Coordinates of C-alpha atoms in Angstrom, one line a residue:
M11 CA 118.2 138.8 -46.0
T12 CA 118.5 140.2 -42.5
H13 CA 122.0 141.1 -41.5
P14 CA 123.0 139.8 -38.1
T15 CA 123.8 143.3 -36.8
N16 CA 120.3 144.3 -37.5
V17 CA 118.8 141.7 -35.1
N18 CA 118.1 143.1 -31.7
Q19 CA 116.3 140.0 -30.2
E20 CA 115.7 136.5 -31.6
C21 CA 113.9 133.4 -30.4
D22 CA 112.9 130.1 -31.9
G23 CA 110.3 127.5 -30.9
I24 CA 107.7 124.9 -31.9
V25 CA 104.1 125.9 -32.2
Q26 CA 101.2 123.5 -32.4
V27 CA 99.0 124.1 -35.4
D28 CA 95.3 123.7 -34.9
H29 CA 92.7 124.0 -37.8
D30 CA 95.4 125.2 -40.2
Q31 CA 96.4 128.2 -38.1
F32 CA 98.5 129.6 -35.3
L33 CA 98.8 133.1 -33.8
F34 CA 101.3 135.9 -33.1
A35 CA 99.2 138.0 -30.8
E36 CA 98.6 139.8 -27.5
E37 CA 96.6 137.9 -24.9
A38 CA 93.3 139.8 -25.2
A39 CA 93.2 140.1 -29.0
D40 CA 89.9 139.3 -30.7
T41 CA 91.1 137.2 -33.6
L42 CA 87.8 137.4 -35.4
D43 CA 88.2 141.2 -35.9
V44 CA 90.1 140.8 -39.1
A45 CA 91.1 144.0 -40.9
A46 CA 93.1 142.6 -43.8
K47 CA 94.0 139.2 -45.2
G48 CA 96.6 137.6 -47.5
S49 CA 97.4 134.0 -48.4
L50 CA 99.9 133.6 -45.5
I51 CA 98.6 136.0 -42.8
E52 CA 95.6 138.0 -41.7
V53 CA 95.8 140.9 -39.4
G54 CA 93.7 142.8 -36.9
P55 CA 94.1 144.8 -33.7
G56 CA 96.8 143.1 -31.6
F57 CA 97.2 140.0 -33.7
V58 CA 98.4 138.2 -36.8
S59 CA 96.9 134.9 -37.7
T60 CA 99.1 132.6 -39.8
F61 CA 97.7 130.1 -42.4
T62 CA 99.6 126.9 -42.4
G63 CA 99.8 124.0 -44.9
V64 CA 99.3 121.2 -42.3
S65 CA 96.0 121.1 -40.4
Y66 CA 97.3 119.8 -37.1
G67 CA 100.8 119.3 -35.6
P68 CA 104.0 121.0 -34.9
A69 CA 105.7 123.8 -36.9
R70 CA 109.0 125.6 -36.5
V71 CA 108.7 129.4 -35.8
S72 CA 111.4 132.1 -35.5
V73 CA 110.8 135.6 -34.3
Q74 CA 113.3 138.4 -34.9
L75 CA 113.0 141.9 -33.4
L76 CA 115.0 144.2 -35.8
R77 CA 116.5 147.6 -35.3
D78 CA 115.7 148.8 -38.8
V79 CA 114.1 147.7 -42.1
P80 CA 115.4 144.3 -43.2
G81 CA 117.0 143.5 -46.6
E82 CA 115.3 141.3 -49.2
A83 CA 113.8 138.0 -48.0
A84 CA 116.1 135.0 -48.6
E85 CA 115.3 133.0 -51.7
H86 CA 114.4 129.8 -49.7
W87 CA 111.2 131.5 -48.4
E88 CA 108.4 130.4 -50.6
V89 CA 105.8 133.0 -49.5
V90 CA 106.5 136.4 -48.0
E91 CA 103.9 139.0 -46.8
Q92 CA 104.2 142.2 -44.9
T93 CA 101.8 144.2 -42.7
M94 CA 101.5 146.6 -39.8
L95 CA 100.8 145.2 -36.3
V96 CA 99.4 147.5 -33.6
A97 CA 99.7 145.9 -30.2
S98 CA 98.4 147.4 -26.9
G99 CA 99.7 144.5 -24.9
P100 CA 102.8 142.2 -25.0
I101 CA 102.8 140.0 -28.1
T102 CA 104.1 136.5 -28.6
T103 CA 103.6 133.3 -30.6
R104 CA 100.5 131.4 -29.5
N105 CA 98.5 128.3 -30.4
L106 CA 95.1 128.9 -31.9
D107 CA 93.4 128.7 -28.4
G108 CA 95.6 131.6 -27.2
E109 CA 98.1 129.5 -25.2
P110 CA 101.6 131.0 -25.5
V111 CA 104.5 128.9 -26.8
A112 CA 106.7 128.5 -23.7
E113 CA 110.1 129.0 -25.3
M114 CA 109.0 132.2 -27.3
S115 CA 109.7 135.6 -25.7
E116 CA 107.2 138.4 -25.5
L117 CA 107.7 141.7 -27.3
E118 CA 106.6 145.0 -25.8
P119 CA 103.4 146.6 -26.9
R120 CA 103.8 149.2 -29.7
T121 CA 103.3 149.5 -33.5
Y122 CA 105.5 147.3 -35.6
H123 CA 106.1 146.6 -39.2
L124 CA 105.9 142.8 -39.6
R125 CA 107.2 140.6 -42.4
A126 CA 106.1 137.0 -42.3
S127 CA 107.9 134.3 -44.4
A128 CA 107.1 130.6 -44.7
R129 CA 108.3 127.5 -46.5
G130 CA 107.1 123.9 -46.6
R131 CA 103.3 124.5 -46.7
D132 CA 102.9 122.3 -49.8
I133 CA 104.6 119.3 -48.2
A134 CA 101.7 117.9 -46.1
T135 CA 98.8 120.1 -47.0
S136 CA 95.5 119.4 -45.0
T137 CA 97.0 116.6 -43.0
E138 CA 98.1 116.0 -39.4
V139 CA 101.9 115.7 -38.8
F140 CA 103.9 114.5 -35.8
E141 CA 107.2 116.1 -36.8
P142 CA 107.6 119.7 -38.1
T143 CA 107.5 120.0 -41.9
E144 CA 107.0 123.8 -42.1
D145 CA 109.1 126.9 -41.1
Y146 CA 107.9 130.4 -40.3
L147 CA 109.8 133.6 -39.7
F148 CA 108.4 136.8 -38.3
E149 CA 110.6 139.9 -38.6
L150 CA 109.4 143.0 -36.7
W151 CA 110.9 146.5 -36.7
P152 CA 109.6 149.8 -35.2
A153 CA 106.9 151.9 -36.9
T154 CA 106.3 155.6 -36.2
E155 CA 103.2 156.8 -34.3
G156 CA 101.8 158.2 -37.5
E157 CA 101.9 154.8 -39.3
A158 CA 99.7 153.3 -36.6
S159 CA 96.7 155.2 -38.0
A160 CA 97.3 153.9 -41.6
E161 CA 94.6 151.7 -43.2
P162 CA 95.4 148.0 -42.5
L163 CA 96.9 146.2 -45.4
V164 CA 98.6 142.8 -46.1
R165 CA 101.1 143.1 -49.0
T166 CA 102.2 139.9 -50.8
I167 CA 105.9 140.2 -51.7
R168 CA 106.4 136.7 -52.9
K169 CA 104.1 133.7 -53.5
N170 CA 105.7 130.6 -54.9
D171 CA 103.8 127.9 -53.0
R172 CA 100.2 126.6 -53.7
A173 CA 98.9 126.6 -50.2
W174 CA 96.0 129.0 -49.6
S175 CA 96.1 130.1 -53.2
D176 CA 93.2 131.1 -55.4
E177 CA 95.0 129.7 -58.4
L178 CA 93.4 126.7 -60.1
V179 CA 95.2 123.4 -59.7
D180 CA 95.6 121.6 -63.0
E181 CA 95.0 118.2 -61.6
P182 CA 93.5 118.3 -58.1
V183 CA 94.0 115.2 -56.1
A184 CA 91.2 114.2 -53.8
L185 CA 92.0 113.1 -50.3
K186 CA 91.1 109.4 -49.8
P187 CA 91.5 107.2 -46.8
D188 CA 93.9 104.3 -47.1
Y189 CA 91.8 101.2 -46.9
S190 CA 94.7 98.8 -47.0
T191 CA 95.7 99.5 -43.4
I192 CA 94.1 99.9 -40.0
C193 CA 95.2 102.1 -37.2
V194 CA 96.6 100.8 -33.9
R195 CA 98.8 101.9 -31.0
D196 CA 102.0 100.1 -30.1
V197 CA 103.1 99.4 -26.5
G198 CA 104.6 102.9 -26.4
G199 CA 101.4 104.6 -27.4
N200 CA 102.6 105.5 -30.9
I201 CA 100.0 105.4 -33.7
L202 CA 100.8 102.9 -36.4
R203 CA 99.1 101.9 -39.7
V204 CA 99.3 98.2 -40.1
A205 CA 97.9 95.6 -42.4
P206 CA 94.8 93.9 -41.0
Q207 CA 96.4 90.5 -41.5
S208 CA 99.5 91.5 -39.3
D209 CA 99.8 90.4 -35.7
L210 CA 99.0 93.9 -34.4
G211 CA 96.1 94.2 -36.9
Q212 CA 94.6 90.9 -35.9
A213 CA 94.9 91.7 -32.2
A214 CA 93.2 95.1 -32.7
I215 CA 90.4 93.5 -34.7
R216 CA 89.8 90.9 -32.0
I217 CA 89.2 93.6 -29.5
T218 CA 86.6 95.3 -31.7
K219 CA 84.7 92.0 -31.8
E220 CA 84.7 91.5 -28.0
H221 CA 82.1 94.4 -27.6
G222 CA 83.7 95.6 -24.4
G223 CA 84.0 92.2 -22.7
R224 CA 80.5 90.6 -23.1
P225 CA 78.0 89.8 -25.8
L226 CA 75.5 92.4 -27.0
D227 CA 72.0 91.6 -25.6
G228 CA 68.6 93.1 -25.0
A229 CA 68.0 96.3 -27.1
L230 CA 71.6 96.1 -28.4
A231 CA 71.4 92.5 -29.7
D232 CA 70.7 93.3 -33.3
Q233 CA 72.1 96.8 -33.5
V234 CA 74.7 96.9 -36.3
Y235 CA 76.2 100.1 -35.1
A236 CA 76.5 98.8 -31.5
M237 CA 78.6 96.0 -33.0
Q238 CA 81.0 98.7 -34.3
V239 CA 81.3 101.0 -31.3
A240 CA 80.6 98.9 -28.1
Y241 CA 84.4 98.1 -27.7
V242 CA 85.3 101.8 -27.4
D243 CA 83.2 102.3 -24.2
R244 CA 80.7 99.6 -23.4
P245 CA 79.1 101.4 -20.4
L246 CA 78.2 104.3 -22.7
V247 CA 76.6 102.1 -25.2
D248 CA 74.7 100.2 -22.4
W249 CA 73.5 103.6 -21.2
L250 CA 72.2 104.6 -24.6
A251 CA 70.2 101.4 -24.8
I252 CA 67.9 102.4 -21.9
Q253 CA 67.4 106.1 -22.8
S254 CA 64.2 107.8 -24.1
P255 CA 64.0 108.9 -27.7
G256 CA 64.1 112.5 -26.5
L257 CA 67.4 112.0 -24.6
L258 CA 68.8 110.1 -27.6
S259 CA 68.0 113.1 -29.7
D260 CA 69.9 115.3 -27.3
F261 CA 72.9 112.9 -27.5
K262 CA 72.9 113.1 -31.3
A263 CA 72.8 116.9 -31.2
A264 CA 75.8 116.9 -28.9
C265 CA 77.7 114.6 -31.3
V266 CA 76.9 116.8 -34.3
E267 CA 78.1 119.9 -32.4
L268 CA 81.3 118.4 -31.2
A269 CA 82.1 116.8 -34.6
F270 CA 81.5 120.0 -36.6
T271 CA 83.7 121.9 -34.2
R272 CA 86.5 119.3 -34.3
A273 CA 86.4 119.3 -38.1
G274 CA 86.4 123.0 -38.4
L275 CA 83.1 123.0 -40.2
D276 CA 81.6 125.6 -37.8
Q277 CA 83.8 128.1 -39.6
Y278 CA 81.7 127.9 -42.8
S279 CA 78.5 129.8 -42.2
W280 CA 76.3 128.2 -44.8
L281 CA 77.2 124.7 -43.6
N282 CA 77.0 125.5 -39.9
E283 CA 73.6 127.1 -40.4
L284 CA 72.2 124.0 -42.0
A285 CA 73.6 121.8 -39.2
Q286 CA 72.2 124.1 -36.5
K287 CA 68.8 124.0 -38.2
A288 CA 68.9 120.2 -38.3
V289 CA 69.8 120.1 -34.6
R290 CA 67.2 122.7 -33.7
D291 CA 64.4 121.1 -35.6
R292 CA 65.6 117.6 -34.8
R293 CA 65.3 116.6 -38.4
L294 CA 67.0 117.0 -41.8
D295 CA 65.0 116.4 -44.9
Y296 CA 66.5 114.0 -47.5
D297 CA 66.7 116.7 -50.2
E298 CA 68.4 119.1 -47.8
C299 CA 70.9 116.4 -46.9
L300 CA 71.7 115.6 -50.5
D301 CA 72.1 119.3 -51.3
L302 CA 74.4 119.7 -48.2
L303 CA 76.6 116.8 -49.2
T304 CA 76.9 118.0 -52.8
R305 CA 77.8 121.6 -51.9
A306 CA 80.3 120.4 -49.2
H307 CA 82.0 118.1 -51.7
D308 CA 82.2 120.8 -54.4
D309 CA 83.2 123.7 -52.1
P310 CA 87.0 124.3 -52.6
A311 CA 87.1 126.5 -49.5
I312 CA 86.5 123.7 -47.1
R313 CA 89.8 122.4 -45.7
R314 CA 90.0 118.6 -45.6
R315 CA 92.1 116.4 -43.4
L316 CA 92.8 112.6 -43.0
V317 CA 92.9 111.5 -39.4
P318 CA 94.1 108.1 -38.0
G319 CA 91.1 105.9 -37.4
I320 CA 89.9 104.8 -33.9
P321 CA 91.6 101.5 -32.8
G322 CA 91.3 98.7 -35.3
R323 CA 89.6 100.9 -38.0
F324 CA 90.6 102.6 -41.2
E325 CA 91.7 106.2 -41.3
S326 CA 89.0 108.8 -41.8
L327 CA 88.3 112.0 -43.8
E328 CA 87.5 114.2 -40.9
Q329 CA 85.1 116.6 -42.6
F330 CA 83.2 113.9 -44.4
E331 CA 82.6 112.0 -41.2
A332 CA 81.5 115.1 -39.3
I333 CA 78.8 115.8 -42.0
N334 CA 77.7 112.2 -41.7
T335 CA 76.7 112.8 -38.1
L336 CA 73.7 114.6 -39.4
N337 CA 72.4 111.3 -40.8
G338 CA 70.9 110.7 -37.3
F339 CA 68.4 113.4 -38.0
L340 CA 67.5 112.4 -41.6
E341 CA 63.8 112.2 -42.4
P342 CA 61.9 110.1 -43.2
A343 CA 63.4 107.9 -40.6
G344 CA 64.0 104.3 -41.7
S345 CA 65.2 103.0 -38.3
D346 CA 64.6 103.4 -34.6
A347 CA 65.9 106.1 -32.2
L348 CA 68.7 103.9 -30.7
Y349 CA 70.0 102.8 -34.1
R350 CA 70.2 106.5 -35.2
A351 CA 72.0 107.6 -32.0
L352 CA 74.6 104.8 -32.3
E353 CA 75.1 105.8 -36.0
T354 CA 75.7 109.4 -35.1
Y355 CA 78.0 108.4 -32.3
L356 CA 80.1 106.2 -34.7
Y357 CA 80.5 109.1 -37.1
A358 CA 81.5 111.4 -34.3
L359 CA 84.1 108.9 -33.2
K360 CA 85.5 108.6 -36.7
T361 CA 85.6 112.4 -36.9
F362 CA 87.8 112.6 -33.8
G363 CA 89.9 109.6 -34.8
M364 CA 92.7 108.0 -32.8
E365 CA 94.0 111.3 -31.5
G366 CA 90.8 112.6 -30.1
Y367 CA 88.2 109.9 -29.6
E368 CA 89.0 109.5 -25.8
G369 CA 88.4 113.2 -25.3
L370 CA 85.1 112.9 -27.2
V371 CA 83.9 110.1 -25.0
A372 CA 85.0 111.9 -21.8
T373 CA 83.0 115.0 -22.9
L374 CA 79.9 113.1 -23.7
R375 CA 80.1 111.2 -20.4
Q376 CA 80.4 114.5 -18.5
R377 CA 77.7 116.3 -20.4
F378 CA 75.1 113.5 -19.9
A379 CA 76.4 112.2 -16.5
I380 CA 76.9 108.7 -17.9
P381 CA 77.8 106.2 -15.2
A382 CA 81.1 104.4 -15.4
N383 CA 79.5 100.9 -15.0

């Protein structure tokens, strides 16, 4: 435990976790240049990346600049790791995209010993939270110039949680969407999960059946996926209905790319390479698709997350829906180009869920210059 007289500087704040991580880093750090890795942190020149339990949402963070070596970590910390951080620029707590946390102070550039401690990573693993469930503490104290040249190392001092562990879980529990509720927003914009038979549920379902204010006609009249997505942005669906097969293929490729990035699947090289090949070739053979789905299902390294569904729909397993966007390139094709574009668009919407679908639509509109009416 760190004695109060050993603390030279201290700050606390809330960091937004993104894709199971946040940073303690200098502004220009290349966070892909990893030199050493543990189950809580990985380290490289000018940065420490922290592995969280939750996939998205807020987490509490404290940073202490110490005068000297701290005492033993308090018992309530479930995982504790130590490393050396060599910083050539000011360092602070940052979101995964590099944005600094406003309430957190910067520390001057130098070489530090760093001890990272965490608790709560098993509470809401691989989910999105809206209130903090995890706590992190970074304790830093000066290192000598000679220590800066030492080989990078992450030393695990304590590991009592199961998050980011190589240990086998006796009875793994598969994440499954809750099909007893649908997702809606209340008048305040808050996301709620309600029974489909409830007043809020029925109101949301009615909107999905209005198809954006008018009946589906022309090329959209018998399109089953148009019936499922038209209410989200009717002008976008109308625009799809008059596009050439080539442009519809480009639209599908954009949906796949955006969905894979959103779900974090672009971090897995074998999976990302298969997706890029399908997009590049504009086709995915049935056997390749089956192999991809099997490997993705069985790969324990792939982090999975449930997300609130788009309005009036069930919640979704983000990574599963992202992989499903590739169905639009499946060969042999059993349907027309418009059908497959609408199918891919639906799976992309389900990947982004309630929190992100509006951003997805805005990105697609901008990329393809889709008119508002």
